Coordinates of C-alpha atoms and ligand atoms in Angstrom, one line a residue:
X1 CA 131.5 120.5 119.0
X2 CA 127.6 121.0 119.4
X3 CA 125.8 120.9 115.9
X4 CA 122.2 121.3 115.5
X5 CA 120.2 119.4 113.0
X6 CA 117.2 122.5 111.9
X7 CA 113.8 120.8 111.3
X8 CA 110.6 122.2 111.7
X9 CA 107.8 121.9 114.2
X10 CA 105.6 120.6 110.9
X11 CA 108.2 118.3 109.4
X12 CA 109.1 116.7 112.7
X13 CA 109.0 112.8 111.8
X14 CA 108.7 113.4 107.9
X15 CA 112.5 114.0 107.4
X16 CA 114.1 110.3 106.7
X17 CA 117.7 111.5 106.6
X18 CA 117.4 112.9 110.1
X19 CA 118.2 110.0 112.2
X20 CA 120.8 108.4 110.2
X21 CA 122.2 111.9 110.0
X22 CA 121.9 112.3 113.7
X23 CA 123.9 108.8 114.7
X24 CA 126.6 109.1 112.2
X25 CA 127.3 112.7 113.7
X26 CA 127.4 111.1 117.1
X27 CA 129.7 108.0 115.4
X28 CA 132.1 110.9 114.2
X29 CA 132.4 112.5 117.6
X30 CA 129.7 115.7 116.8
X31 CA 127.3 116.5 120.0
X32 CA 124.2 116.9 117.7
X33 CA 120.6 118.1 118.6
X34 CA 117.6 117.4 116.8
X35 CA 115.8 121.3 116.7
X36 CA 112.8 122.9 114.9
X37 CA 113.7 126.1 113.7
X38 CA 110.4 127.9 114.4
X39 CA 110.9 126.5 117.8
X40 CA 111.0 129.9 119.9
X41 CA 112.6 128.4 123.2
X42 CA 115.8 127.3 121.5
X43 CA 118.9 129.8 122.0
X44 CA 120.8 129.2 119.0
X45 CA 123.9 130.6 120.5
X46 CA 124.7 127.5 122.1
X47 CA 125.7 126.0 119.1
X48 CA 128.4 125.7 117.0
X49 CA 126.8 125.3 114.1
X50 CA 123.3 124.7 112.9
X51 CA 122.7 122.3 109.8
X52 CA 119.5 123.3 107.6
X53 CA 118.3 119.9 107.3
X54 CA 113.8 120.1 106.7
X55 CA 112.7 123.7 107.5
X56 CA 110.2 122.3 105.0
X57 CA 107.6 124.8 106.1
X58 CA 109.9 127.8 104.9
X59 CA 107.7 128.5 101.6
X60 CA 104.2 130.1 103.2
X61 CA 106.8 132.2 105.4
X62 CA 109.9 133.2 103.3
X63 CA 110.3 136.8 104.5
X64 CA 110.1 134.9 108.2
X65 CA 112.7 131.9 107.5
X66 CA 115.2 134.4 106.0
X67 CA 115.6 137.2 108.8
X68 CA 115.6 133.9 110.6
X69 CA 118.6 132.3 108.6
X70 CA 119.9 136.3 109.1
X71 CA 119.8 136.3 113.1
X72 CA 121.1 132.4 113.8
X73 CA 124.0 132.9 111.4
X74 CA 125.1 135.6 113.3
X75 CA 125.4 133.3 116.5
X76 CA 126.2 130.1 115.2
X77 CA 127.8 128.8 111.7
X78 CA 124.7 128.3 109.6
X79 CA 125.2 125.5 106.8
X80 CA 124.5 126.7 104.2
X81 CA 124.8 130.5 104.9
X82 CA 122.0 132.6 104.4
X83 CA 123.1 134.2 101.6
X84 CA 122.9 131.3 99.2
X85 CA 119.4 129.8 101.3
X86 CA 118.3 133.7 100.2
X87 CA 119.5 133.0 96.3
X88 CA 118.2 129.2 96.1
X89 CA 114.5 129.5 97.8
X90 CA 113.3 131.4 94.8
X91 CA 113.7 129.3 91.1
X92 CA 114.4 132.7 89.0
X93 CA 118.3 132.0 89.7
X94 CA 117.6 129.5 86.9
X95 CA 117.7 132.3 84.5
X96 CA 121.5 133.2 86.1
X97 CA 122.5 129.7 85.4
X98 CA 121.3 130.1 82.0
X99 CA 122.6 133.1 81.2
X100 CA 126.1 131.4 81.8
X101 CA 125.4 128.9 78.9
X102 CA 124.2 126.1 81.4
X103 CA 121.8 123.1 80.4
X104 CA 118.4 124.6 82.1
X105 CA 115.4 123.4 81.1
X106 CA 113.9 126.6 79.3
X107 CA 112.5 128.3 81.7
X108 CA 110.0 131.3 82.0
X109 CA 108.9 133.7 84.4
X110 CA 106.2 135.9 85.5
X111 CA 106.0 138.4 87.5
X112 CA 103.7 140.1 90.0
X113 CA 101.4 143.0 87.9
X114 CA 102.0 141.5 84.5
X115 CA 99.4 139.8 82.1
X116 CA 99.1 135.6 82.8
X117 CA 97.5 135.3 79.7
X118 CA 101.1 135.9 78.1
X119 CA 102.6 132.6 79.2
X120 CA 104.3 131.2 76.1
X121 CA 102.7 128.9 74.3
X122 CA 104.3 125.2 74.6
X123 CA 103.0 121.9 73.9
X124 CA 102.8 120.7 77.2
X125 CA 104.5 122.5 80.2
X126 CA 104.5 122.9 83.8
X127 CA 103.3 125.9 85.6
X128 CA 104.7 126.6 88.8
X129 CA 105.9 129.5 91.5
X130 CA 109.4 130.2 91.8
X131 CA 109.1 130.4 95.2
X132 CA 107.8 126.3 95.9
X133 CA 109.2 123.0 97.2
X134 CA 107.6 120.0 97.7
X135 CA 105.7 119.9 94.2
X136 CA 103.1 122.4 95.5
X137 CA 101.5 124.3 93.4
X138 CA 103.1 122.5 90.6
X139 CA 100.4 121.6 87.6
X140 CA 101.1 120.1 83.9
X141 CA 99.2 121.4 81.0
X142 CA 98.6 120.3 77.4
X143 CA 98.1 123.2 74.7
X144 CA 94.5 122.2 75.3
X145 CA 94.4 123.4 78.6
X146 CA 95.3 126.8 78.1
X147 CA 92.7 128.7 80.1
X148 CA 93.1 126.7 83.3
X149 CA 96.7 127.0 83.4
X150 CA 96.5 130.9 82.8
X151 CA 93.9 130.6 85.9
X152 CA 96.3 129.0 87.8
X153 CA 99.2 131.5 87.1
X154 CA 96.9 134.0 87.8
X155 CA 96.2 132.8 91.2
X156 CA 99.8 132.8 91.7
X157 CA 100.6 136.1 90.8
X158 CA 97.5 137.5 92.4
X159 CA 99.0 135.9 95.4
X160 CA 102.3 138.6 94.6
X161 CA 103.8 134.9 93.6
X162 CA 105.9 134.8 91.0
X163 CA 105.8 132.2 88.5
X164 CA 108.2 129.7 86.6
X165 CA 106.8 127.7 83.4
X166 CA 108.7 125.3 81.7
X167 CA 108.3 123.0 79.0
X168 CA 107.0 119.4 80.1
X169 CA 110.3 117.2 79.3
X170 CA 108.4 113.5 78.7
X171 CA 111.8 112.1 78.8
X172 CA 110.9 111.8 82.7
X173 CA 108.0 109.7 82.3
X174 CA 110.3 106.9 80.7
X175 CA 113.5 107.6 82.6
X176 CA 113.1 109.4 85.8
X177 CA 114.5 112.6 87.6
X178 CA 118.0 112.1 88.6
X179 CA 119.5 113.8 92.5
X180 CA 123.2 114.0 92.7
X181 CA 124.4 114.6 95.7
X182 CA 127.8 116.3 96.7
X183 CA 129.0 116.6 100.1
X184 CA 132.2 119.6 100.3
X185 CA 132.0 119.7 96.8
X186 CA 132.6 115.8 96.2
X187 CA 130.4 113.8 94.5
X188 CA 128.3 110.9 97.0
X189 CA 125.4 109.4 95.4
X190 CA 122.9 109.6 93.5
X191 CA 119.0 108.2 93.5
X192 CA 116.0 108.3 91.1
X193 CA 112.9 109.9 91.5
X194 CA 109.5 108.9 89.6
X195 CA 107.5 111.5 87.7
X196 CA 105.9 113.6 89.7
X197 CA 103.2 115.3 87.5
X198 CA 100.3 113.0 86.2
X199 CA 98.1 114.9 83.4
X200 CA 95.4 116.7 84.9
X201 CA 96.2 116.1 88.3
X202 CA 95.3 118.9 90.7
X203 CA 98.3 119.6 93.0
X204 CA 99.3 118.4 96.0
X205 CA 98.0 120.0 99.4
X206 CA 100.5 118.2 101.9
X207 CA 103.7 119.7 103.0
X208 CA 105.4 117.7 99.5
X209 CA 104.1 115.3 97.3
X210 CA 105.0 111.4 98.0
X211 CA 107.9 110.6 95.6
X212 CA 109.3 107.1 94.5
X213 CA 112.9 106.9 95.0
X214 CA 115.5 104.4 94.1
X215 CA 119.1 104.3 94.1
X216 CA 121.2 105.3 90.4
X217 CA 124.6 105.4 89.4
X218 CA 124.7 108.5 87.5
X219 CA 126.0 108.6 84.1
X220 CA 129.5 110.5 82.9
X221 CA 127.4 112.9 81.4
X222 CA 125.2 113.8 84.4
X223 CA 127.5 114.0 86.5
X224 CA 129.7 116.6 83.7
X225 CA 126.8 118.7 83.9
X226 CA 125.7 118.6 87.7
X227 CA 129.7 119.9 88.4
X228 CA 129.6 122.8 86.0
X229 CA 126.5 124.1 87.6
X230 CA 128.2 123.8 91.0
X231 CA 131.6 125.5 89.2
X232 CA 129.6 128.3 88.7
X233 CA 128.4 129.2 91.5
X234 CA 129.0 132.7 93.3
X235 CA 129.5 130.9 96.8
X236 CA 132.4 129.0 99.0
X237 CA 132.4 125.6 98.6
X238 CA 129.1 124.0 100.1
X239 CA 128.5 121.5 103.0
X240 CA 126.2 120.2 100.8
X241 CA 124.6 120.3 97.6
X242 CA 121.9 118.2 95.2
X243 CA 121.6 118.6 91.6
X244 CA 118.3 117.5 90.1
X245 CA 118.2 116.8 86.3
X246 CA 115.8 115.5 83.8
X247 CA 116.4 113.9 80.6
X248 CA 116.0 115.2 77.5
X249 CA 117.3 114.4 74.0
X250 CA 120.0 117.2 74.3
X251 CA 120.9 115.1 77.3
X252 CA 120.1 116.3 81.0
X253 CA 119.3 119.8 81.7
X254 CA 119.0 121.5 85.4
X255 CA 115.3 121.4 87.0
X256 CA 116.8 122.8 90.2
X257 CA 119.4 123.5 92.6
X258 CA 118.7 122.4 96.0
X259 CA 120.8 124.5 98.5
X260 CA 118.6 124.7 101.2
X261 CA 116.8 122.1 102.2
X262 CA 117.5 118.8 100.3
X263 CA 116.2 115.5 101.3
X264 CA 119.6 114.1 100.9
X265 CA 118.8 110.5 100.3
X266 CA 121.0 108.9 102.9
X267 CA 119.3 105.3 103.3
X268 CA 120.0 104.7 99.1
X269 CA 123.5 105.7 99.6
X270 CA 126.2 103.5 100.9
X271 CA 128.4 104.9 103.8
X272 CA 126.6 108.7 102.7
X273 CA 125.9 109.4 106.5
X274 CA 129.2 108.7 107.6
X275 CA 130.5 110.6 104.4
X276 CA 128.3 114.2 105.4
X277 CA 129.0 113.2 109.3
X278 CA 133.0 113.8 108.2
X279 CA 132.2 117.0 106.5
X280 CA 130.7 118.6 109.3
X281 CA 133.2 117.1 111.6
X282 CA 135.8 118.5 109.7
X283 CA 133.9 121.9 109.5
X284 CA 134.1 121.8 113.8
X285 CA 137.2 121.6 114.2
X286 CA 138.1 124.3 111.8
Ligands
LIG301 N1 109.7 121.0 83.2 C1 109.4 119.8 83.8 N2 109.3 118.7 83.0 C2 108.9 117.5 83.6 N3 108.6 117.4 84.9 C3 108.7 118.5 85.6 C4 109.0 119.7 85.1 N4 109.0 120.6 86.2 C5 108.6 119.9 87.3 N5 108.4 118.6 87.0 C6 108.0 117.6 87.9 O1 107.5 118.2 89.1 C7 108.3 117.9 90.2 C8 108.5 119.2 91.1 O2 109.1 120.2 90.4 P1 110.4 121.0 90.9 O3 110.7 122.0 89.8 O4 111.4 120.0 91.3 O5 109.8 121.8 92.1 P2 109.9 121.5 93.7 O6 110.8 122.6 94.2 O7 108.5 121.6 94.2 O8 110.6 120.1 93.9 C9 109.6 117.4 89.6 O9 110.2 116.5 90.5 C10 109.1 116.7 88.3 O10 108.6 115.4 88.6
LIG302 MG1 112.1 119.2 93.0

């Protein structure tokens, strides 16, 4: 059973889960390889399966990373298959999810060749491209600050980008983001994550912005919500999934779906290696 563990040649020592990942694999029998996926030397076809685990680099190069996803899939089992990495690396399938009566945060979007000066007008809200990880790109604006973020959604879509704003939910500043992460559809831990978006602060310009994480239980409520959003879902059961939510006084709504390329948290969750290591054991010997 040879699995491959997909980094990236730019997120090569940036990607914390990797090594407990890789010696829990090893622990549960797997003969796992550490591999960036831009790495043109590696023949893919000598694996069993390849695990998407920080392709973090996938963003500038979409078009690139997805024929990629595409070709490897057809010579090894790719986790998770390209045709939910092609529906999750761009933020508009918020708008499915919402059509289907799910707890989004309200979320509009902006497309390539229409006017950025008609993004709605909200209080405070975040402008961001749909196609983003990391917290790039990713800017908070007060009512006040009108022009600059239409400049800034402008730059996106001038870019052919297109571009997701939201409403600023302040419930994060007090109470955090919460991950929850499923492994085969089972529920393994969760963690908090710090506000990310300080008012007027310019984005980030590194590969993603440093986050403060902590380990949470999640509450009944969270956890209701994050498994109706995996429910509905138009895929197989996944290897793995993360759920992020942010308070609100409705109670949590979805900020995104991470499919592709979660940080998966494994050093705040008790026996969480071990738990994905028997997952993709079990997906082996299948
Ligand atoms: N609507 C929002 N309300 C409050 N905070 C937000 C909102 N959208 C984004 N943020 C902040 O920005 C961060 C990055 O946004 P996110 O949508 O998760 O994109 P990325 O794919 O870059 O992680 C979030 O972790 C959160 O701290
Ligand atoms: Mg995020």
């Amino acid at each position: 059973m040879k699995l491959a563990l997909a980094t990236a040649i730019a997120a090569f020592d940036l990607d914390d889960d990797l090594e407990p990942l890789r010696v829990a694999c090893e622990k549960a029998g797997i003969d796992t390889s550490v591999v960036a996926w831009d790495d043109m030397t590696v023949s893919w076809a000598r694996f069993d399966a390849v695990l998407l685990r920080s392709p973090w680099d996938y963003v500038e190069r979409l078009p690139e990373f997805l024929a990629w996803c595409e070709r490897t899939a057809k010579q090894a089992a790719l986790w998770n298959p390209p045709d939910v990495v092609r529906w999750n690396t761009d933020k508009r399938y918020l708008g499915d999810l919402a059509r289907q009566g799910l707890p989004v945060i309200e979320s509009h979007f902006l497309a390539p060749g229409d006017d950025p000066a008609t993004l709605p007008d909200l209080e405070e809200f975040v402008v961001k491209p749909t196609v983003g990880a990391g917290s790039r790109d990713a800017q908070r604006y007060l009512r006040a600050d009108r022009p600059a973020a239409i400049a800034h959604a402008k730059r996106l879509l001038d870019q052919a980008r297109h571009v997701l704003v939201q409403p600023y939910l302040r419930a994060v500043d007090e109470q955090g983001e919460t991950a929850l992460l499923f492994f085969e559809g089972q529920f393994s831990h969760a963690i908090r994550k710090a506000p990310l978006l300080k008012r007027g602060e310019d984005p980030t310009s590194a590969l993603f912005k440093a986050e403060s994480i902590t380990a949470r239980q999640p509450s009944a409520t969270e956890l209701d919500v994050a498994n109706r959003v995996l429910a509905a879902l138009p895929f197989d059961t996944l290897a793995y999934a993360r759920v992020d939510l942010l308070p609100s006084d409705t109670g949590p709504q979805l900020l995104e779906l991470e499919l592709t390329e979660p940080s998966v948290f494994l050093p705040y969750g008790e026996g969480a290696a071990a738990r994905f290591a028997a997952v993709l054991a079990a997906r082996l010997a299948r």
